[in-house]
């Protein structure tokens, strides 16, 4: 089940501009629609919609959340194994693994870095895909 746009939509396009996977289509001032096959259920559309026109997968209308209140990932650097799964799955490229300082550098433990905090949309995908639970919200 994906997120859904109801007829409360006024076609302001904000959700379409913020969807990390381009799952939302629509014309200005026309009701927009979500392609369920593309939606990754990140919830961003529901957080930005000014009209409460987005329903979550259980049919509950989402409330607008100001960007300052969006949750951010908490990285447990001691637990992180540096596997990069989160880096590869982050739809906004907010994460990276620290590179070794020089060729043959065996001391730099692959550290996960949250290098583009402003771009983070709080979709929690990094936390969902981390195989060892090193990322929480
Ligand atoms: S839940 Fe996320 S991926 Fe799905 S339509 Fe909304 S913004 Fe796009
Ligand atoms: S943000 Fe809300 S009102 Fe605006 S286009 Fe998307 S669903 Fe419609």
mmCIF file of N, CA and C and ligand atoms in Angstrom:
data_model
loop_
_atom_site.group_PDB
_atom_site.id
_atom_site.type_symbol
_atom_site.label_atom_id
_atom_site.label_comp_id
_atom_site.label_asym_id
_atom_site.label_seq_id
_atom_site.Cartn_x
_atom_site.Cartn_y
_atom_site.Cartn_z
ATOM 1 N N UNK A 1 0.843 -1.183 0.000
ATOM 2 C CA UNK A 1 0.000 0.000 0.000
ATOM 3 C C UNK A 1 0.889 1.247 0.000
ATOM 4 N N UNK A 2 0.545 2.221 -0.818
ATOM 5 C CA UNK A 2 1.329 3.469 -0.902
ATOM 6 C C UNK A 2 0.546 4.618 -0.291
ATOM 7 N N UNK A 3 1.157 5.754 -0.267
ATOM 8 C CA UNK A 3 0.470 6.988 0.128
ATOM 9 C C UNK A 3 -0.493 7.356 -0.985
ATOM 10 N N UNK A 4 -1.510 8.149 -0.633
ATOM 11 C CA UNK A 4 -2.565 8.474 -1.606
ATOM 12 C C UNK A 4 -2.943 9.939 -1.482
ATOM 13 N N UNK A 5 -3.288 10.568 -2.620
ATOM 14 C CA UNK A 5 -3.718 11.972 -2.588
ATOM 15 C C UNK A 5 -5.230 12.020 -2.771
ATOM 16 N N UNK A 6 -5.899 12.756 -1.911
ATOM 17 C CA UNK A 6 -7.361 12.848 -1.951
ATOM 18 C C UNK A 6 -7.808 14.079 -2.733
ATOM 19 N N UNK A 7 -9.140 14.224 -2.862
ATOM 20 C CA UNK A 7 -9.630 15.389 -3.637
ATOM 21 C C UNK A 7 -9.597 16.695 -2.834
ATOM 22 N N UNK A 8 -8.962 16.650 -1.665
ATOM 23 C CA UNK A 8 -8.682 17.924 -0.965
ATOM 24 C C UNK A 8 -7.523 18.659 -1.629
ATOM 25 N N UNK A 9 -6.871 17.956 -2.526
ATOM 26 C CA UNK A 9 -5.700 18.519 -3.203
ATOM 27 C C UNK A 9 -6.079 19.750 -4.029
ATOM 28 N N UNK A 10 -5.243 20.796 -3.931
ATOM 29 C CA UNK A 10 -5.488 22.021 -4.719
ATOM 30 C C UNK A 10 -4.473 22.166 -5.850
ATOM 31 N N UNK A 11 -3.576 21.142 -5.989
ATOM 32 C CA UNK A 11 -2.636 21.170 -7.110
ATOM 33 C C UNK A 11 -1.541 22.205 -6.947
ATOM 34 N N UNK A 12 -1.036 22.361 -5.707
ATOM 35 C CA UNK A 12 -0.014 23.386 -5.450
ATOM 36 C C UNK A 12 1.368 22.892 -5.896
ATOM 37 N N UNK A 13 1.524 21.626 -6.143
ATOM 38 C CA UNK A 13 2.749 20.953 -6.622
ATOM 39 C C UNK A 13 3.858 20.783 -5.578
ATOM 40 N N UNK A 14 3.677 21.236 -4.359
ATOM 41 C CA UNK A 14 4.757 21.142 -3.353
ATOM 42 C C UNK A 14 5.196 19.686 -3.142
ATOM 43 N N UNK A 15 4.241 18.783 -3.050
ATOM 44 C CA UNK A 15 4.595 17.387 -2.782
ATOM 45 C C UNK A 15 5.419 16.810 -3.940
ATOM 46 N N UNK A 16 4.990 17.115 -5.151
ATOM 47 C CA UNK A 16 5.692 16.584 -6.326
ATOM 48 C C UNK A 16 7.140 17.067 -6.342
ATOM 49 N N UNK A 17 7.340 18.319 -5.928
ATOM 50 C CA UNK A 17 8.709 18.878 -5.910
ATOM 51 C C UNK A 17 9.568 18.219 -4.827
ATOM 52 N N UNK A 18 8.950 17.718 -3.762
ATOM 53 C CA UNK A 18 9.707 17.148 -2.647
ATOM 54 C C UNK A 18 9.828 15.633 -2.664
ATOM 55 N N UNK A 19 9.016 14.960 -3.477
ATOM 56 C CA UNK A 19 9.072 13.492 -3.480
ATOM 57 C C UNK A 19 10.454 13.032 -3.963
ATOM 58 N N UNK A 20 11.175 12.233 -3.155
ATOM 59 C CA UNK A 20 12.552 11.861 -3.504
ATOM 60 C C UNK A 20 12.652 10.918 -4.699
ATOM 61 N N UNK A 21 11.541 10.287 -5.097
ATOM 62 C CA UNK A 21 11.610 9.315 -6.200
ATOM 63 C C UNK A 21 10.720 9.699 -7.387
ATOM 64 N N UNK A 22 10.171 10.925 -7.379
ATOM 65 C CA UNK A 22 9.369 11.366 -8.522
ATOM 66 C C UNK A 22 8.112 10.545 -8.714
ATOM 67 N N UNK A 23 7.483 10.136 -7.609
ATOM 68 C CA UNK A 23 6.292 9.276 -7.708
ATOM 69 C C UNK A 23 5.010 10.070 -7.858
ATOM 70 N N UNK A 24 5.089 11.419 -7.770
ATOM 71 C CA UNK A 24 3.877 12.238 -7.799
ATOM 72 C C UNK A 24 3.784 13.020 -9.111
ATOM 73 N N UNK A 25 2.635 12.935 -9.746
ATOM 74 C CA UNK A 25 2.421 13.674 -10.992
ATOM 75 C C UNK A 25 1.173 14.537 -10.854
ATOM 76 N N UNK A 26 1.083 15.572 -11.679
ATOM 77 C CA UNK A 26 -0.089 16.430 -11.664
ATOM 78 C C UNK A 26 0.202 17.771 -12.302
ATOM 79 N N UNK A 27 -0.860 18.429 -12.692
ATOM 80 C CA UNK A 27 -0.739 19.762 -13.290
ATOM 81 C C UNK A 27 -1.088 20.803 -12.243
ATOM 82 N N UNK A 28 -0.510 21.996 -12.374
ATOM 83 C CA UNK A 28 -0.785 23.077 -11.416
ATOM 84 C C UNK A 28 -2.292 23.299 -11.285
ATOM 85 N N UNK A 29 -2.750 23.403 -10.037
ATOM 86 C CA UNK A 29 -4.173 23.603 -9.723
ATOM 87 C C UNK A 29 -5.064 22.417 -10.083
ATOM 88 N N UNK A 30 -4.457 21.269 -10.461
ATOM 89 C CA UNK A 30 -5.239 20.046 -10.685
ATOM 90 C C UNK A 30 -4.874 19.017 -9.615
ATOM 91 N N UNK A 31 -5.819 18.104 -9.309
ATOM 92 C CA UNK A 31 -5.509 17.089 -8.297
ATOM 93 C C UNK A 31 -4.296 16.262 -8.727
ATOM 94 N N UNK A 32 -3.373 16.078 -7.839
ATOM 95 C CA UNK A 32 -2.163 15.290 -8.122
ATOM 96 C C UNK A 32 -2.401 13.833 -7.769
ATOM 97 N N UNK A 33 -1.490 12.965 -8.249
ATOM 98 C CA UNK A 33 -1.640 11.525 -8.005
ATOM 99 C C UNK A 33 -0.293 10.891 -7.699
ATOM 100 N N UNK A 34 -0.324 9.839 -6.891
ATOM 101 C CA UNK A 34 0.891 9.116 -6.514
ATOM 102 C C UNK A 34 0.935 7.777 -7.242
ATOM 103 N N UNK A 35 2.065 7.486 -7.872
ATOM 104 C CA UNK A 35 2.265 6.183 -8.513
ATOM 105 C C UNK A 35 2.705 5.197 -7.428
ATOM 106 N N UNK A 36 1.786 4.309 -7.042
ATOM 107 C CA UNK A 36 2.063 3.365 -5.958
ATOM 108 C C UNK A 36 3.245 2.464 -6.235
ATOM 109 N N UNK A 37 3.540 2.258 -7.539
ATOM 110 C CA UNK A 37 4.659 1.386 -7.890
ATOM 111 C C UNK A 37 6.002 2.050 -7.620
ATOM 112 N N UNK A 38 6.011 3.379 -7.567
ATOM 113 C CA UNK A 38 7.260 4.130 -7.339
ATOM 114 C C UNK A 38 7.405 4.567 -5.888
ATOM 115 N N UNK A 39 6.261 4.769 -5.224
ATOM 116 C CA UNK A 39 6.300 5.313 -3.861
ATOM 117 C C UNK A 39 7.118 4.435 -2.915
ATOM 118 N N UNK A 40 8.045 5.040 -2.169
ATOM 119 C CA UNK A 40 8.852 4.303 -1.197
ATOM 120 C C UNK A 40 8.371 4.560 0.225
ATOM 121 N N UNK A 41 7.153 5.181 0.324
ATOM 122 C CA UNK A 41 6.506 5.405 1.635
ATOM 123 C C UNK A 41 7.393 6.189 2.586
ATOM 124 N N UNK A 42 8.041 7.229 2.090
ATOM 125 C CA UNK A 42 8.909 8.034 2.954
ATOM 126 C C UNK A 42 8.083 9.034 3.774
ATOM 127 N N UNK A 43 6.887 9.354 3.293
ATOM 128 C CA UNK A 43 6.010 10.229 4.064
ATOM 129 C C UNK A 43 6.240 11.718 3.868
ATOM 130 N N UNK A 44 7.185 12.079 3.027
ATOM 131 C CA UNK A 44 7.495 13.501 2.867
ATOM 132 C C UNK A 44 6.315 14.281 2.305
ATOM 133 N N UNK A 45 5.595 13.723 1.353
ATOM 134 C CA UNK A 45 4.480 14.428 0.740
ATOM 135 C C UNK A 45 3.455 14.815 1.810
ATOM 136 N N UNK A 46 3.233 13.908 2.727
ATOM 137 C CA UNK A 46 2.274 14.189 3.794
ATOM 138 C C UNK A 46 2.758 15.282 4.726
ATOM 139 N N UNK A 47 4.092 15.365 4.920
ATOM 140 C CA UNK A 47 4.649 16.383 5.825
ATOM 141 C C UNK A 47 4.619 17.780 5.214
ATOM 142 N N UNK A 48 4.633 17.858 3.854
ATOM 143 C CA UNK A 48 4.693 19.182 3.233
ATOM 144 C C UNK A 48 3.344 19.690 2.742
ATOM 145 N N UNK A 49 2.360 18.799 2.598
ATOM 146 C CA UNK A 49 1.084 19.216 2.013
ATOM 147 C C UNK A 49 0.348 20.219 2.912
ATOM 148 N N UNK A 50 0.019 21.397 2.385
ATOM 149 C CA UNK A 50 -0.648 22.432 3.190
ATOM 150 C C UNK A 50 -2.140 22.166 3.367
ATOM 151 N N UNK A 51 -2.676 21.164 2.635
ATOM 152 C CA UNK A 51 -4.123 20.964 2.644
ATOM 153 C C UNK A 51 -4.534 19.646 3.323
ATOM 154 N N UNK A 52 -3.534 18.918 3.862
ATOM 155 C CA UNK A 52 -3.890 17.641 4.477
ATOM 156 C C UNK A 52 -4.504 16.684 3.468
ATOM 157 N N UNK A 53 -4.065 16.798 2.231
ATOM 158 C CA UNK A 53 -4.673 16.029 1.137
ATOM 159 C C UNK A 53 -3.974 14.697 0.897
ATOM 160 N N UNK A 54 -2.998 14.366 1.738
ATOM 161 C CA UNK A 54 -2.266 13.103 1.569
ATOM 162 C C UNK A 54 -2.650 12.139 2.679
ATOM 163 N N UNK A 55 -2.973 10.917 2.273
ATOM 164 C CA UNK A 55 -3.299 9.882 3.264
ATOM 165 C C UNK A 55 -2.148 8.877 3.323
ATOM 166 N N UNK A 56 -1.835 8.402 4.533
ATOM 167 C CA UNK A 56 -0.761 7.399 4.653
ATOM 168 C C UNK A 56 -1.307 6.030 4.251
ATOM 169 N N UNK A 57 -0.450 4.985 4.179
ATOM 170 C CA UNK A 57 -0.924 3.684 3.684
ATOM 171 C C UNK A 57 -2.107 3.092 4.464
ATOM 172 N N UNK A 58 -2.328 3.560 5.696
ATOM 173 C CA UNK A 58 -3.498 3.039 6.430
ATOM 174 C C UNK A 58 -4.693 3.982 6.309
ATOM 175 N N UNK A 59 -4.608 4.949 5.371
ATOM 176 C CA UNK A 59 -5.759 5.797 5.082
ATOM 177 C C UNK A 59 -5.920 6.976 6.025
ATOM 178 N N UNK A 60 -4.921 7.226 6.868
ATOM 179 C CA UNK A 60 -4.999 8.345 7.819
ATOM 180 C C UNK A 60 -4.439 9.609 7.166
ATOM 181 N N UNK A 61 -5.199 10.720 7.139
ATOM 182 C CA UNK A 61 -4.678 11.962 6.561
ATOM 183 C C UNK A 61 -3.423 12.425 7.316
ATOM 184 N N UNK A 62 -2.408 12.842 6.582
ATOM 185 C CA UNK A 62 -1.150 13.285 7.203
ATOM 186 C C UNK A 62 -1.249 14.761 7.580
ATOM 187 N N UNK A 63 -0.563 15.116 8.668
ATOM 188 C CA UNK A 63 -0.538 16.534 9.082
ATOM 189 C C UNK A 63 0.760 17.160 8.602
ATOM 190 N N UNK A 64 0.667 18.443 8.285
ATOM 191 C CA UNK A 64 1.859 19.179 7.850
ATOM 192 C C UNK A 64 2.837 19.280 9.022
ATOM 193 N N UNK A 65 4.122 19.094 8.729
ATOM 194 C CA UNK A 65 5.160 19.193 9.761
ATOM 195 C C UNK A 65 6.209 20.174 9.253
ATOM 196 N N UNK A 66 6.537 21.184 10.042
ATOM 197 C CA UNK A 66 7.533 22.148 9.570
ATOM 198 C C UNK A 66 8.897 21.460 9.492
ATOM 199 N N UNK A 67 9.721 21.906 8.548
ATOM 200 C CA UNK A 67 10.999 21.246 8.274
ATOM 201 C C UNK A 67 11.877 21.163 9.518
ATOM 202 N N UNK A 68 11.799 22.180 10.394
ATOM 203 C CA UNK A 68 12.621 22.172 11.610
ATOM 204 C C UNK A 68 12.260 20.986 12.494
ATOM 205 N N UNK A 69 11.025 20.491 12.375
ATOM 206 C CA UNK A 69 10.589 19.393 13.252
ATOM 207 C C UNK A 69 10.850 18.022 12.624
ATOM 208 N N UNK A 70 11.358 17.999 11.382
ATOM 209 C CA UNK A 70 11.600 16.707 10.741
ATOM 210 C C UNK A 70 12.674 15.943 11.513
ATOM 211 N N UNK A 71 12.402 14.663 11.734
ATOM 212 C CA UNK A 71 13.364 13.846 12.475
ATOM 213 C C UNK A 71 14.636 13.637 11.645
ATOM 214 N N UNK A 72 15.779 13.527 12.336
ATOM 215 C CA UNK A 72 17.066 13.295 11.662
ATOM 216 C C UNK A 72 17.675 12.001 12.198
ATOM 217 N N UNK A 73 18.477 11.325 11.381
ATOM 218 C CA UNK A 73 19.068 10.051 11.824
ATOM 219 C C UNK A 73 20.112 10.248 12.924
ATOM 220 N N UNK A 74 20.110 9.328 13.876
ATOM 221 C CA UNK A 74 21.140 9.300 14.921
ATOM 222 C C UNK A 74 22.026 8.100 14.603
ATOM 223 N N UNK A 75 23.309 8.376 14.334
ATOM 224 C CA UNK A 75 24.226 7.324 13.894
ATOM 225 C C UNK A 75 25.079 6.843 15.060
ATOM 226 N N UNK A 76 25.020 5.555 15.352
ATOM 227 C CA UNK A 76 25.893 4.961 16.380
ATOM 228 C C UNK A 76 27.196 4.563 15.684
ATOM 229 N N UNK A 77 28.197 5.446 15.771
ATOM 230 C CA UNK A 77 29.446 5.233 15.014
ATOM 231 C C UNK A 77 30.209 3.997 15.511
ATOM 232 N N UNK A 78 30.005 3.651 16.777
ATOM 233 C CA UNK A 78 30.701 2.462 17.286
ATOM 234 C C UNK A 78 30.101 1.195 16.691
ATOM 235 N N UNK A 79 28.793 1.224 16.455
ATOM 236 C CA UNK A 79 28.122 0.024 15.921
ATOM 237 C C UNK A 79 28.275 -0.067 14.406
ATOM 238 N N UNK A 80 28.435 1.079 13.721
ATOM 239 C CA UNK A 80 28.462 1.100 12.250
ATOM 240 C C UNK A 80 29.609 0.243 11.698
ATOM 241 N N UNK A 81 29.269 -0.618 10.733
ATOM 242 C CA UNK A 81 30.274 -1.512 10.127
ATOM 243 C C UNK A 81 30.809 -0.942 8.813
ATOM 244 N N UNK A 82 30.277 0.229 8.430
ATOM 245 C CA UNK A 82 30.767 0.858 7.206
ATOM 246 C C UNK A 82 30.392 0.092 5.950
ATOM 247 N N UNK A 83 29.235 -0.601 5.961
ATOM 248 C CA UNK A 83 28.864 -1.459 4.828
ATOM 249 C C UNK A 83 28.295 -0.657 3.649
ATOM 250 N N UNK A 84 27.940 0.592 3.869
ATOM 251 C CA UNK A 84 27.416 1.480 2.817
ATOM 252 C C UNK A 84 26.001 1.213 2.339
ATOM 253 N N UNK A 85 25.303 0.274 2.909
ATOM 254 C CA UNK A 85 23.933 -0.001 2.443
ATOM 255 C C UNK A 85 23.070 1.251 2.583
ATOM 256 N N UNK A 86 23.215 1.960 3.685
ATOM 257 C CA UNK A 86 22.419 3.174 3.902
ATOM 258 C C UNK A 86 22.820 4.249 2.886
ATOM 259 N N UNK A 87 24.117 4.354 2.627
ATOM 260 C CA UNK A 87 24.618 5.361 1.677
ATOM 261 C C UNK A 87 23.980 5.135 0.309
ATOM 262 N N UNK A 88 23.934 3.869 -0.101
ATOM 263 C CA UNK A 88 23.390 3.533 -1.424
ATOM 264 C C UNK A 88 21.875 3.727 -1.503
ATOM 265 N N UNK A 89 21.191 3.625 -0.364
ATOM 266 C CA UNK A 89 19.726 3.708 -0.384
ATOM 267 C C UNK A 89 19.173 5.080 -0.022
ATOM 268 N N UNK A 90 20.010 5.984 0.482
ATOM 269 C CA UNK A 90 19.496 7.313 0.844
ATOM 270 C C UNK A 90 19.054 8.052 -0.424
ATOM 271 N N UNK A 91 17.736 8.394 -0.550
ATOM 272 C CA UNK A 91 17.249 9.030 -1.779
ATOM 273 C C UNK A 91 17.781 10.445 -1.979
ATOM 274 N N UNK A 92 18.406 11.016 -0.947
ATOM 275 C CA UNK A 92 18.887 12.397 -1.055
ATOM 276 C C UNK A 92 20.399 12.496 -0.898
ATOM 277 N N UNK A 93 21.102 11.329 -0.955
ATOM 278 C CA UNK A 93 22.575 11.321 -0.858
ATOM 279 C C UNK A 93 23.122 12.124 0.319
ATOM 280 N N UNK A 94 22.524 11.911 1.473
ATOM 281 C CA UNK A 94 22.959 12.679 2.654
ATOM 282 C C UNK A 94 24.115 12.025 3.402
ATOM 283 N N UNK A 95 24.384 10.743 3.102
ATOM 284 C CA UNK A 95 25.337 9.972 3.900
ATOM 285 C C UNK A 95 26.560 9.598 3.063
ATOM 286 N N UNK A 96 27.684 9.460 3.734
ATOM 287 C CA UNK A 96 28.869 8.926 3.048
ATOM 288 C C UNK A 96 29.765 8.225 4.050
ATOM 289 N N UNK A 97 30.601 7.318 3.518
ATOM 290 C CA UNK A 97 31.553 6.603 4.364
ATOM 291 C C UNK A 97 32.882 7.332 4.245
ATOM 292 N N UNK A 98 33.513 7.619 5.395
ATOM 293 C CA UNK A 98 34.780 8.342 5.393
ATOM 294 C C UNK A 98 35.843 7.523 4.646
ATOM 295 N N UNK A 99 36.533 8.162 3.705
ATOM 296 C CA UNK A 99 37.551 7.440 2.926
ATOM 297 C C UNK A 99 38.819 7.234 3.749
ATOM 298 N N UNK A 100 39.599 6.168 3.438
ATOM 299 C CA UNK A 100 40.900 6.009 4.090
ATOM 300 C C UNK A 100 41.756 7.244 3.760
ATOM 301 N N UNK A 101 42.587 7.665 4.707
ATOM 302 C CA UNK A 101 43.359 8.906 4.536
ATOM 303 C C UNK A 101 44.454 8.756 3.477
ATOM 304 N N UNK A 102 44.956 7.510 3.296
ATOM 305 C CA UNK A 102 45.993 7.294 2.276
ATOM 306 C C UNK A 102 45.933 5.830 1.865
ATOM 307 N N UNK A 103 46.581 5.499 0.712
ATOM 308 C CA UNK A 103 46.548 4.128 0.207
ATOM 309 C C UNK A 103 47.188 3.192 1.242
ATOM 310 N N UNK A 104 46.457 2.165 1.605
ATOM 311 C CA UNK A 104 46.974 1.210 2.589
ATOM 312 C C UNK A 104 46.643 1.613 4.011
ATOM 313 N N UNK A 105 45.856 2.701 4.166
ATOM 314 C CA UNK A 105 45.491 3.171 5.510
ATOM 315 C C UNK A 105 44.587 2.160 6.183
ATOM 316 N N UNK A 106 45.100 1.468 7.173
ATOM 317 C CA UNK A 106 44.280 0.437 7.840
ATOM 318 C C UNK A 106 43.721 0.957 9.153
ATOM 319 N N UNK A 107 44.029 2.223 9.460
ATOM 320 C CA UNK A 107 43.589 2.728 10.768
ATOM 321 C C UNK A 107 42.250 3.445 10.697
ATOM 322 N N UNK A 108 41.981 4.063 9.579
ATOM 323 C CA UNK A 108 40.721 4.807 9.479
ATOM 324 C C UNK A 108 39.584 3.793 9.392
ATOM 325 N N UNK A 109 38.838 3.672 10.461
ATOM 326 C CA UNK A 109 37.685 2.769 10.434
ATOM 327 C C UNK A 109 36.625 3.424 9.574
ATOM 328 N N UNK A 110 36.052 2.652 8.670
ATOM 329 C CA UNK A 110 35.043 3.222 7.764
ATOM 330 C C UNK A 110 33.948 3.862 8.608
ATOM 331 N N UNK A 111 33.957 5.187 8.653
ATOM 332 C CA UNK A 111 32.990 5.892 9.482
ATOM 333 C C UNK A 111 31.871 6.470 8.616
ATOM 334 N N UNK A 112 30.634 6.254 9.046
ATOM 335 C CA UNK A 112 29.490 6.820 8.346
ATOM 336 C C UNK A 112 29.369 8.288 8.713
ATOM 337 N N UNK A 113 29.240 9.129 7.724
ATOM 338 C CA UNK A 113 29.123 10.558 8.001
ATOM 339 C C UNK A 113 27.832 11.094 7.404
ATOM 340 N N UNK A 114 27.176 11.941 8.180
ATOM 341 C CA UNK A 114 25.921 12.567 7.757
ATOM 342 C C UNK A 114 26.319 13.918 7.163
ATOM 343 N N UNK A 115 26.763 13.904 5.867
ATOM 344 C CA UNK A 115 27.436 15.112 5.357
ATOM 345 C C UNK A 115 26.502 16.125 4.717
ATOM 346 N N UNK A 116 25.239 15.762 4.392
ATOM 347 C CA UNK A 116 24.320 16.766 3.838
ATOM 348 C C UNK A 116 23.059 16.810 4.688
ATOM 349 N N UNK A 117 23.219 17.350 5.934
ATOM 350 C CA UNK A 117 22.100 17.339 6.883
ATOM 351 C C UNK A 117 20.888 18.089 6.337
ATOM 352 N N UNK A 118 21.137 19.203 5.656
ATOM 353 C CA UNK A 118 20.011 20.013 5.159
ATOM 354 C C UNK A 118 19.165 19.276 4.132
ATOM 355 N N UNK A 119 19.781 18.349 3.412
ATOM 356 C CA UNK A 119 19.052 17.632 2.353
ATOM 357 C C UNK A 119 18.220 16.483 2.913
ATOM 358 N N UNK A 120 18.453 16.144 4.179
ATOM 359 C CA UNK A 120 17.752 14.989 4.758
ATOM 360 C C UNK A 120 16.248 15.257 4.854
ATOM 361 N N UNK A 121 15.426 14.306 4.393
ATOM 362 C CA UNK A 121 13.971 14.476 4.425
ATOM 363 C C UNK A 121 13.327 13.629 5.521
ATOM 364 N N UNK A 122 14.195 12.967 6.354
ATOM 365 C CA UNK A 122 13.627 12.215 7.472
ATOM 366 C C UNK A 122 12.786 11.041 7.023
ATOM 367 N N UNK A 123 13.162 10.412 5.894
ATOM 368 C CA UNK A 123 12.351 9.320 5.342
ATOM 369 C C UNK A 123 12.599 7.995 6.083
ATOM 370 N N UNK A 124 13.646 7.931 6.905
ATOM 371 C CA UNK A 124 13.991 6.754 7.716
ATOM 372 C C UNK A 124 14.450 5.546 6.917
ATOM 373 N N UNK A 125 14.665 5.698 5.621
ATOM 374 C CA UNK A 125 15.094 4.542 4.828
ATOM 375 C C UNK A 125 16.452 4.035 5.289
ATOM 376 N N UNK A 126 17.364 4.943 5.659
ATOM 377 C CA UNK A 126 18.691 4.529 6.112
ATOM 378 C C UNK A 126 18.561 3.603 7.326
ATOM 379 N N UNK A 127 17.668 3.951 8.204
ATOM 380 C CA UNK A 127 17.479 3.157 9.423
ATOM 381 C C UNK A 127 16.833 1.806 9.088
ATOM 382 N N UNK A 128 15.909 1.828 8.114
ATOM 383 C CA UNK A 128 15.210 0.577 7.746
ATOM 384 C C UNK A 128 16.175 -0.413 7.086
ATOM 385 N N UNK A 129 17.134 0.097 6.282
ATOM 386 C CA UNK A 129 17.999 -0.835 5.531
ATOM 387 C C UNK A 129 19.258 -1.222 6.298
ATOM 388 N N UNK A 130 19.602 -0.494 7.364
ATOM 389 C CA UNK A 130 20.832 -0.818 8.095
ATOM 390 C C UNK A 130 20.724 -2.228 8.690
ATOM 391 N N UNK A 131 21.632 -3.140 8.313
ATOM 392 C CA UNK A 131 21.512 -4.538 8.767
ATOM 393 C C UNK A 131 21.789 -4.722 10.254
ATOM 394 N N UNK A 132 22.388 -3.718 10.910
ATOM 395 C CA UNK A 132 22.727 -3.920 12.332
ATOM 396 C C UNK A 132 22.114 -2.864 13.255
ATOM 397 N N UNK A 133 21.184 -2.082 12.714
ATOM 398 C CA UNK A 133 20.487 -1.149 13.601
ATOM 399 C C UNK A 133 21.373 -0.047 14.151
ATOM 400 N N UNK A 134 22.340 0.399 13.355
ATOM 401 C CA UNK A 134 23.262 1.444 13.840
ATOM 402 C C UNK A 134 22.671 2.842 13.652
ATOM 403 N N UNK A 135 21.505 2.932 12.975
ATOM 404 C CA UNK A 135 20.866 4.235 12.748
ATOM 405 C C UNK A 135 19.478 4.229 13.369
ATOM 406 N N UNK A 136 19.207 5.211 14.210
ATOM 407 C CA UNK A 136 17.874 5.328 14.830
ATOM 408 C C UNK A 136 17.332 6.737 14.595
ATOM 409 N N UNK A 137 16.052 6.929 14.882
ATOM 410 C CA UNK A 137 15.418 8.252 14.724
ATOM 411 C C UNK A 137 14.756 8.668 16.018
HETATM 412 S S1 LIG B 1 5.482 8.866 0.446
HETATM 413 FE FE1 LIG B 1 7.446 9.629 -0.272
HETATM 414 S S2 LIG B 1 7.889 8.395 -2.086
HETATM 415 FE FE2 LIG B 1 5.719 8.164 -1.659
HETATM 416 S S3 LIG B 1 4.753 9.738 -2.909
HETATM 417 FE FE3 LIG B 1 5.067 10.614 -0.896
HETATM 418 S S4 LIG B 1 7.010 11.687 -1.048
HETATM 419 FE FE4 LIG B 1 6.888 10.280 -2.767
HETATM 420 S S1 LIG B 2 1.037 19.315 -1.607
HETATM 421 FE FE1 LIG B 2 -1.074 18.669 -1.200
HETATM 422 S S2 LIG B 2 -2.335 20.215 -2.164
HETATM 423 FE FE2 LIG B 2 -0.285 20.423 -2.995
HETATM 424 S S3 LIG B 2 -0.311 19.184 -4.865
HETATM 425 FE FE3 LIG B 2 0.429 17.879 -3.230
HETATM 426 S S4 LIG B 2 -1.363 16.842 -2.426
HETATM 427 FE FE4 LIG B 2 -2.058 18.566 -3.640
#
